CSV table of C-alpha atoms in Angstrom, one decimal:
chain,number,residue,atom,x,y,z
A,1,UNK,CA,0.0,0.0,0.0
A,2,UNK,CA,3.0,2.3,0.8
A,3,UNK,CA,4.2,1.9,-2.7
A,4,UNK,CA,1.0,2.5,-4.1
A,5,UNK,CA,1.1,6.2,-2.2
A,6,UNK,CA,4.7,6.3,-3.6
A,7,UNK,CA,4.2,6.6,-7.3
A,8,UNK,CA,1.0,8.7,-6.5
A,9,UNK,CA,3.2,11.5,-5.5
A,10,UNK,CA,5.8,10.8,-7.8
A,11,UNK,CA,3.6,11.2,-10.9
A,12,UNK,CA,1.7,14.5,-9.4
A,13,UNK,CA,5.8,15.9,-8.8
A,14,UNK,CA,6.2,15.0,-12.2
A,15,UNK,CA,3.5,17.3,-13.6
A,16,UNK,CA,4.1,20.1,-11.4
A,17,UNK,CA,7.5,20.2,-12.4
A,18,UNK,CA,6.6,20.1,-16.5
A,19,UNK,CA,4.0,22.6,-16.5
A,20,UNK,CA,6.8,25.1,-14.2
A,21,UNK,CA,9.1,24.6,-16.9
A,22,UNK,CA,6.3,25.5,-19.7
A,23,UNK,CA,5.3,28.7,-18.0
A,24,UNK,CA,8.7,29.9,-17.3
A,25,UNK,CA,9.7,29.5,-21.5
A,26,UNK,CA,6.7,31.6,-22.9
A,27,UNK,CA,6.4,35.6,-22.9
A,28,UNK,CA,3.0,37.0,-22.2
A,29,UNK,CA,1.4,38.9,-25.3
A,30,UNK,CA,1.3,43.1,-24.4
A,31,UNK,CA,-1.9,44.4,-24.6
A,32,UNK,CA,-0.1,48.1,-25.8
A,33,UNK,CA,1.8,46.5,-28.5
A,34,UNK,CA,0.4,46.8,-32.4
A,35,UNK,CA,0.3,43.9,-34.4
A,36,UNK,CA,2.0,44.6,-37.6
A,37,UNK,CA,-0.6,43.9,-40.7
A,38,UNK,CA,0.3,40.8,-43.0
A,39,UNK,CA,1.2,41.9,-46.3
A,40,UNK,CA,-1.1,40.6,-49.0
A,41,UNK,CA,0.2,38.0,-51.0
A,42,UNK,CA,0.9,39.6,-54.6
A,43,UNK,CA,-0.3,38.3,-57.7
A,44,UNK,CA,2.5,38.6,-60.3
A,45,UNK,CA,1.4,38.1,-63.8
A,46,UNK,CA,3.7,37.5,-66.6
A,47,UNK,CA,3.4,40.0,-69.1
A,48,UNK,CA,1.8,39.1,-72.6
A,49,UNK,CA,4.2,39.3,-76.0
A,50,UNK,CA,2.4,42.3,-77.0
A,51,UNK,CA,3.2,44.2,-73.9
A,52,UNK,CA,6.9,43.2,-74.2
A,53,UNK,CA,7.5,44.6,-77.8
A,54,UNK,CA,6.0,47.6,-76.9
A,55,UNK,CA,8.0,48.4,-73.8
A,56,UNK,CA,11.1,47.1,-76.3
A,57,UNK,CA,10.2,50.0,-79.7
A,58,UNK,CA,8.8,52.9,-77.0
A,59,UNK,CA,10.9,52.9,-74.0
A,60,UNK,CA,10.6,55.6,-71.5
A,61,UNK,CA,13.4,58.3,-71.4
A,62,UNK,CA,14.0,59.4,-67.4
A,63,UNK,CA,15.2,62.5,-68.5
A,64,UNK,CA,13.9,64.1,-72.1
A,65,UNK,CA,15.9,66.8,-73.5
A,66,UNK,CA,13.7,70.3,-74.4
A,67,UNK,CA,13.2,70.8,-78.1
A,68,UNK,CA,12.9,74.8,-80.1
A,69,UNK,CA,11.1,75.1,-82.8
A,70,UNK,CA,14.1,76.6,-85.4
A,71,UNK,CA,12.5,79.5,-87.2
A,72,UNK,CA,12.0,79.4,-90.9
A,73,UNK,CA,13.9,82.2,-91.1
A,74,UNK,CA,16.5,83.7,-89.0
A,75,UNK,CA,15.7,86.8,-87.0
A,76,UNK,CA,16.3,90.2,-87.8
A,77,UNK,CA,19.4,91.9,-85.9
A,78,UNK,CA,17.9,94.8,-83.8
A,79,UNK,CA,18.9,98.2,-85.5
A,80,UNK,CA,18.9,101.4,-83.3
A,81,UNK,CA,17.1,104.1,-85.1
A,82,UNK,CA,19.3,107.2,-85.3
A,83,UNK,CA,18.0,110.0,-83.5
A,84,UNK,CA,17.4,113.0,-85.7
A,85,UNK,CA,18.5,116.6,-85.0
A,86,UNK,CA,16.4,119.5,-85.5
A,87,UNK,CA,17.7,120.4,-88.5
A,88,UNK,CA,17.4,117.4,-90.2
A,89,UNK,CA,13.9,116.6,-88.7
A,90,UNK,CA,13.0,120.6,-90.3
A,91,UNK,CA,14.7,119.3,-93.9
A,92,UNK,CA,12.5,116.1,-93.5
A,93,UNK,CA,9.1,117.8,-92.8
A,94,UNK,CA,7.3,118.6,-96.2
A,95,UNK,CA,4.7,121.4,-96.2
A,96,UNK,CA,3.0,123.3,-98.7
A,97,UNK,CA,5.4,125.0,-101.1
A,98,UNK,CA,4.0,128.5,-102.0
A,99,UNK,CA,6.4,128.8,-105.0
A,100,UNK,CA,7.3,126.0,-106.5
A,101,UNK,CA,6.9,123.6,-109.8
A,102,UNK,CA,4.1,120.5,-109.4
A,103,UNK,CA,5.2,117.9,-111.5
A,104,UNK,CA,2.3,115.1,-110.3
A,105,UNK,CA,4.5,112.6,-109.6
A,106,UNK,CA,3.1,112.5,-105.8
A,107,UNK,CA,0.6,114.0,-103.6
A,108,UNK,CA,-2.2,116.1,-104.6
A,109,UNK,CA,-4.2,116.8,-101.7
A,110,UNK,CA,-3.7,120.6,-101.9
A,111,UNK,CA,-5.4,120.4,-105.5
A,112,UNK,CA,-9.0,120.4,-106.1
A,113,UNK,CA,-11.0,120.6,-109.5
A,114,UNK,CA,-14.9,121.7,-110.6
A,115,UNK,CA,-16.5,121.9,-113.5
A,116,UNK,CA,-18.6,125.1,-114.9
A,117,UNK,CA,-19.9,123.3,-117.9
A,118,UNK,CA,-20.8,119.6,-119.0
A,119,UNK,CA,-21.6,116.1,-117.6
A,120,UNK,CA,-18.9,115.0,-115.4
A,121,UNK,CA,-19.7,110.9,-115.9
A,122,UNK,CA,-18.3,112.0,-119.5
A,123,UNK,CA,-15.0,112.6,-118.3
A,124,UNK,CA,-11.5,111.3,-116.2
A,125,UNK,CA,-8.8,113.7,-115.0
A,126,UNK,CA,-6.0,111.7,-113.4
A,127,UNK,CA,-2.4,111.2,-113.3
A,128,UNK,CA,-0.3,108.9,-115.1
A,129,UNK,CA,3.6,109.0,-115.7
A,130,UNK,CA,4.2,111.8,-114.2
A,131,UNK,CA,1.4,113.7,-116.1
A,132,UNK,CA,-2.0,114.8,-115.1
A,133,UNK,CA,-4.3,113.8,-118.0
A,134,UNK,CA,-7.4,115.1,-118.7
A,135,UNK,CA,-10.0,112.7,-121.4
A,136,UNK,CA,-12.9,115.2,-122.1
A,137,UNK,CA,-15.5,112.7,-123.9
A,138,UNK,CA,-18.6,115.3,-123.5
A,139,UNK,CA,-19.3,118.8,-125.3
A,140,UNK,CA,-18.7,121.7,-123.7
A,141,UNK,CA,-16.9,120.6,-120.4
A,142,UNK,CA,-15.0,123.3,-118.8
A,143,UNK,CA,-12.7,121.4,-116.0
A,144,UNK,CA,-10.4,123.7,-113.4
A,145,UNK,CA,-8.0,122.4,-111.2
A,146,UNK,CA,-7.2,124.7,-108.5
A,147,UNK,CA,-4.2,125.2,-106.0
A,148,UNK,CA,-5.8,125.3,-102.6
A,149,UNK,CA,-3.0,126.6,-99.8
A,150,UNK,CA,-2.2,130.2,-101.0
A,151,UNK,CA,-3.4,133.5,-101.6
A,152,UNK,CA,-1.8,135.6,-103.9
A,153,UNK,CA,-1.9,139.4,-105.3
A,154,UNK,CA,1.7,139.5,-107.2
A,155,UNK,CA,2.4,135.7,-109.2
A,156,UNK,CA,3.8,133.9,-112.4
A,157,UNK,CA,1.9,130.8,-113.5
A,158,UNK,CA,2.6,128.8,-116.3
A,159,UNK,CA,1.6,125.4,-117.6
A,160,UNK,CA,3.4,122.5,-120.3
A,161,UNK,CA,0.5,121.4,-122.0
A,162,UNK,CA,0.4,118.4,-124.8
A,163,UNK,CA,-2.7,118.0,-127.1
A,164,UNK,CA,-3.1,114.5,-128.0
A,165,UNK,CA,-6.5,114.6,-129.5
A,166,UNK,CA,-8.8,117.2,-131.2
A,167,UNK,CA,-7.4,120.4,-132.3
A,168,UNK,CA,-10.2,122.0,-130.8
A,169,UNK,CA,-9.5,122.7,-127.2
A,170,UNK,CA,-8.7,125.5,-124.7
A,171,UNK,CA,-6.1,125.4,-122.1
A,172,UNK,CA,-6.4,128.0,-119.2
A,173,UNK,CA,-4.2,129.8,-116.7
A,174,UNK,CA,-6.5,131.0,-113.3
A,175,UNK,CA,-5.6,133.5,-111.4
A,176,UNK,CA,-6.9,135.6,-108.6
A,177,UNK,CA,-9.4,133.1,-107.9
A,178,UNK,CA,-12.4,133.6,-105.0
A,179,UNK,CA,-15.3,132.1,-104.6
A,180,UNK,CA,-17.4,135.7,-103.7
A,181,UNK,CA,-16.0,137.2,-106.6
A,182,UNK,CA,-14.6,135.4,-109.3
A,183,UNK,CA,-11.6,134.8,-111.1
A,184,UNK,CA,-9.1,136.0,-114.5
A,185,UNK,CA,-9.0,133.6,-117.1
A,186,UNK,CA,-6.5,133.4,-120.1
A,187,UNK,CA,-7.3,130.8,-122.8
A,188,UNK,CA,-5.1,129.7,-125.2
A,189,UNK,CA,-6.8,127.4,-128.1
A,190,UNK,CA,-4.8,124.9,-129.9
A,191,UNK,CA,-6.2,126.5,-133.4
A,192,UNK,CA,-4.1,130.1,-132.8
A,193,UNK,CA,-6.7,132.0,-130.7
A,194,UNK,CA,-6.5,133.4,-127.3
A,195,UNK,CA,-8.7,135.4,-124.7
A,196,UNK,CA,-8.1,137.5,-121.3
A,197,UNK,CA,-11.8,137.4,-119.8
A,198,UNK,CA,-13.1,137.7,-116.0
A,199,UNK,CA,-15.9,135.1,-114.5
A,200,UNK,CA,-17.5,137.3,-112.4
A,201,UNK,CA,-19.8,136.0,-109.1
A,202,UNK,CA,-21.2,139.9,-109.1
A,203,UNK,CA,-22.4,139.4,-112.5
A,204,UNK,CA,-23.1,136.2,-112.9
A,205,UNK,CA,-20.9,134.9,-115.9
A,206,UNK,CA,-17.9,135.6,-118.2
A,207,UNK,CA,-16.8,138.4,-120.0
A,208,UNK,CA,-14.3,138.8,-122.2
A,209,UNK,CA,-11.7,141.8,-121.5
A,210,UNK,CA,-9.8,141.3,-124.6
A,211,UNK,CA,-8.7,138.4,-127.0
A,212,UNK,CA,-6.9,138.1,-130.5
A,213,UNK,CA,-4.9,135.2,-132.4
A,214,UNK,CA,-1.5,134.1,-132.0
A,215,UNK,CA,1.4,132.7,-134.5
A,216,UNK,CA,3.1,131.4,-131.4
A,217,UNK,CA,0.8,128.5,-130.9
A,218,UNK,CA,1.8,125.3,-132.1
A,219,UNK,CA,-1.6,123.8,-134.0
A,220,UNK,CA,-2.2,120.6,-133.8
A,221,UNK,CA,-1.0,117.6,-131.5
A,222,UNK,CA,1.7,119.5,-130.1
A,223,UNK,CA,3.3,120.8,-126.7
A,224,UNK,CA,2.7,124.7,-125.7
A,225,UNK,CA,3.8,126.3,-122.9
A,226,UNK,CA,1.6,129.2,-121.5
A,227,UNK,CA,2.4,131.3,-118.8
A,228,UNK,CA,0.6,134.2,-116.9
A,229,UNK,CA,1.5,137.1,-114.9
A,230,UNK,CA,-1.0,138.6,-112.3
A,231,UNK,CA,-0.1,142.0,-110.2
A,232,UNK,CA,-3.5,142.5,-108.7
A,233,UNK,CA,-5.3,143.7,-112.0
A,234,UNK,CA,-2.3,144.0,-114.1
A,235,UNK,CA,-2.4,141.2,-116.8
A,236,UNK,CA,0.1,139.8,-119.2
A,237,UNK,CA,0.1,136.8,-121.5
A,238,UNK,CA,2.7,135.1,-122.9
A,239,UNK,CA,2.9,131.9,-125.4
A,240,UNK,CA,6.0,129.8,-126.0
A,241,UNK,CA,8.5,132.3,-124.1
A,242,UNK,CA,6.9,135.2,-126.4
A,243,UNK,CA,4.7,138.2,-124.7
A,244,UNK,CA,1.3,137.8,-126.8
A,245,UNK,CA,-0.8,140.5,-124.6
A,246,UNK,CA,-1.3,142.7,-121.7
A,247,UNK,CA,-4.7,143.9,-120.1
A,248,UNK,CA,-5.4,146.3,-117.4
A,249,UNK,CA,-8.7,145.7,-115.7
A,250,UNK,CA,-10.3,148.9,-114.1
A,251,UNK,CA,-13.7,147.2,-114.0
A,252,UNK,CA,-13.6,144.2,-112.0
A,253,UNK,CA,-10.1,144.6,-110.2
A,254,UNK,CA,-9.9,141.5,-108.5
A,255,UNK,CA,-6.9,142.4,-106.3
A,256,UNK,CA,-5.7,138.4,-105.1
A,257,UNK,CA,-6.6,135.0,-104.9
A,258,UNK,CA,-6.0,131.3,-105.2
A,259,UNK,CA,-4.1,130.2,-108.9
A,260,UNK,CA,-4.6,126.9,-111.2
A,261,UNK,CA,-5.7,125.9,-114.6
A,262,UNK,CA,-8.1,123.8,-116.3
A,263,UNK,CA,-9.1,122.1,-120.1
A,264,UNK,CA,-11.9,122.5,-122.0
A,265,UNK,CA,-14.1,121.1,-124.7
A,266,UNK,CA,-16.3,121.9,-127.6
A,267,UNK,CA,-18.4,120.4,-130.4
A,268,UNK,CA,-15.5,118.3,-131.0
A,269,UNK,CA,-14.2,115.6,-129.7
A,270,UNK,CA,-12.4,113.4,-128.1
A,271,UNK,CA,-10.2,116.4,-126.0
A,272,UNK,CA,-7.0,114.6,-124.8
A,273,UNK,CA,-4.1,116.8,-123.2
A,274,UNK,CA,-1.6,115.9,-121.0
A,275,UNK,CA,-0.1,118.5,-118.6
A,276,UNK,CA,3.6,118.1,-117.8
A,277,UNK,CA,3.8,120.6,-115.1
A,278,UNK,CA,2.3,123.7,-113.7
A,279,UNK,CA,4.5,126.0,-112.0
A,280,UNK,CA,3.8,128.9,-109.5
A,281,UNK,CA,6.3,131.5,-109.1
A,282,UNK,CA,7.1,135.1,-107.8
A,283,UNK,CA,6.9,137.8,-110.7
């Protein structure tokens, strides 16, 4: 019976002794610690053969250089503009010329042009080559052209005039020119004859102060060149270089005024001249 007690104890020392030795080998778990997540598991898939030539013709540059666009033509180098001085900016400024020789090779805003007779859809006056042309295509068109900037009581006018279609024409020289009162006239036709007359805005119309024919006109399709000299109401004509007349008015005596010239027409036509020049000047 002894024995029996024996190996009673001896197997409940046993235990003890293994489950001391079990607790003494494990940590307890601490409740403040944080359990680091599990990673999921990640599905690699082999790339398809499309994929792989692809990533072989395109591959991605780390670091792609910047591109220009080249211009199609190179620039221009910057030029500093020279600074003018005031007398070259005075020889550079262009104003209206109160003596001077128009040759209509440029601007013509100081002229301006009417007509006192005639349908004006029948007619052009421009400027070609150097020439101001005026194509009368209707009867009895009287066309002036008239200097706008000056005044004048003392002047010299003269004008180159070519005929290039019907003998039957008149060129004029204007002078003294207003519209309240009037204006002198001289007329030159390309047949030989000539008249001094007055258009007066008193009287309503033209009168002749004197007139007479010429051998100094050259007939035909030729050049003249007519020129006329106003002092107040002290008139002279000449024709080709040559004095033809000279008329004192003590009717009208139209003292100044604007200057110009014009063409005119008759029964017959076409009127063609050319003018080459008109020139103001002192007398």
């Amino acid at each position: 019976m002894n024995h029996k007690i024996f190996k009673i104890i001896f197997l409940f020392i046993s235990f003890f002794i293994v489950v001391s030795l079990a607790c003494s080998t494990s940590t307890p778990p601490d409740p403040t610690a944080t359990a680091e997540p599990i990673p999921p598991t990640e599905i690699v898939q082999e790339p398809t053969e499309e994929e792989i030539i692809e990533e072989v013709v395109t591959p991605i540059a780390t670091n792609p250089p910047s591109r220009q666009i080249a211009p199609t033509q190179p620039a221009p180098p910057q030029v500093e503009e020279p600074v003018a001085t005031e007398e070259e900016y005075e020889f550079e400024y262009t104003e209206a010329q109160a003596f001077y020789v128009e040759e209509f090779d440029g601007d013509l805003s100081s002229y301006s042009y009417f007509l006192m007779s005639g349908d004006e859809s029948e007619m052009d006056l421009y400027t070609d080559n150097g020439r101001l042309v005026f194509d009368l295509r209707g009867r009895n068109q009287y066309v002036y052209v008239l200097y706008e900037e000056f005044y004048y009581s003392d002047v010299i006018i003269e004008v180159y005039a070519e005929n290039l279609g019907k003998n039957t024409n008149n060129v004029s020289l204007v002078c003294n020119y207003s519209d309240r009162f009037g204006w002198y006239e001289f007329n030159i036709s390309n047949g030989g004859l000539y008249d001094i007359l007055i258009y007066s805005e008193l009287d309503g119309g033209y009168f002749t102060l004197t007139s007479g024919g010429s051998k100094n006109v050259r007939t035909g399709r030729d050049v003249n060149v007519y020129t006329a000299v106003c002092r107040g109401n002290q008139l002279a004509l000449y024709i080709n270089g040559v004095l033809e007349k000279e008329f004192t008015d003590r009717k009208y005596n139209l003292r100044d005024g604007q200057v110009g010239f014009g063409v005119s027409s008759f029964n017959v036509l076409p009127i063609l001249v050319e003018v080459d020049y008109f020139a103001i000047d002192e007398p």
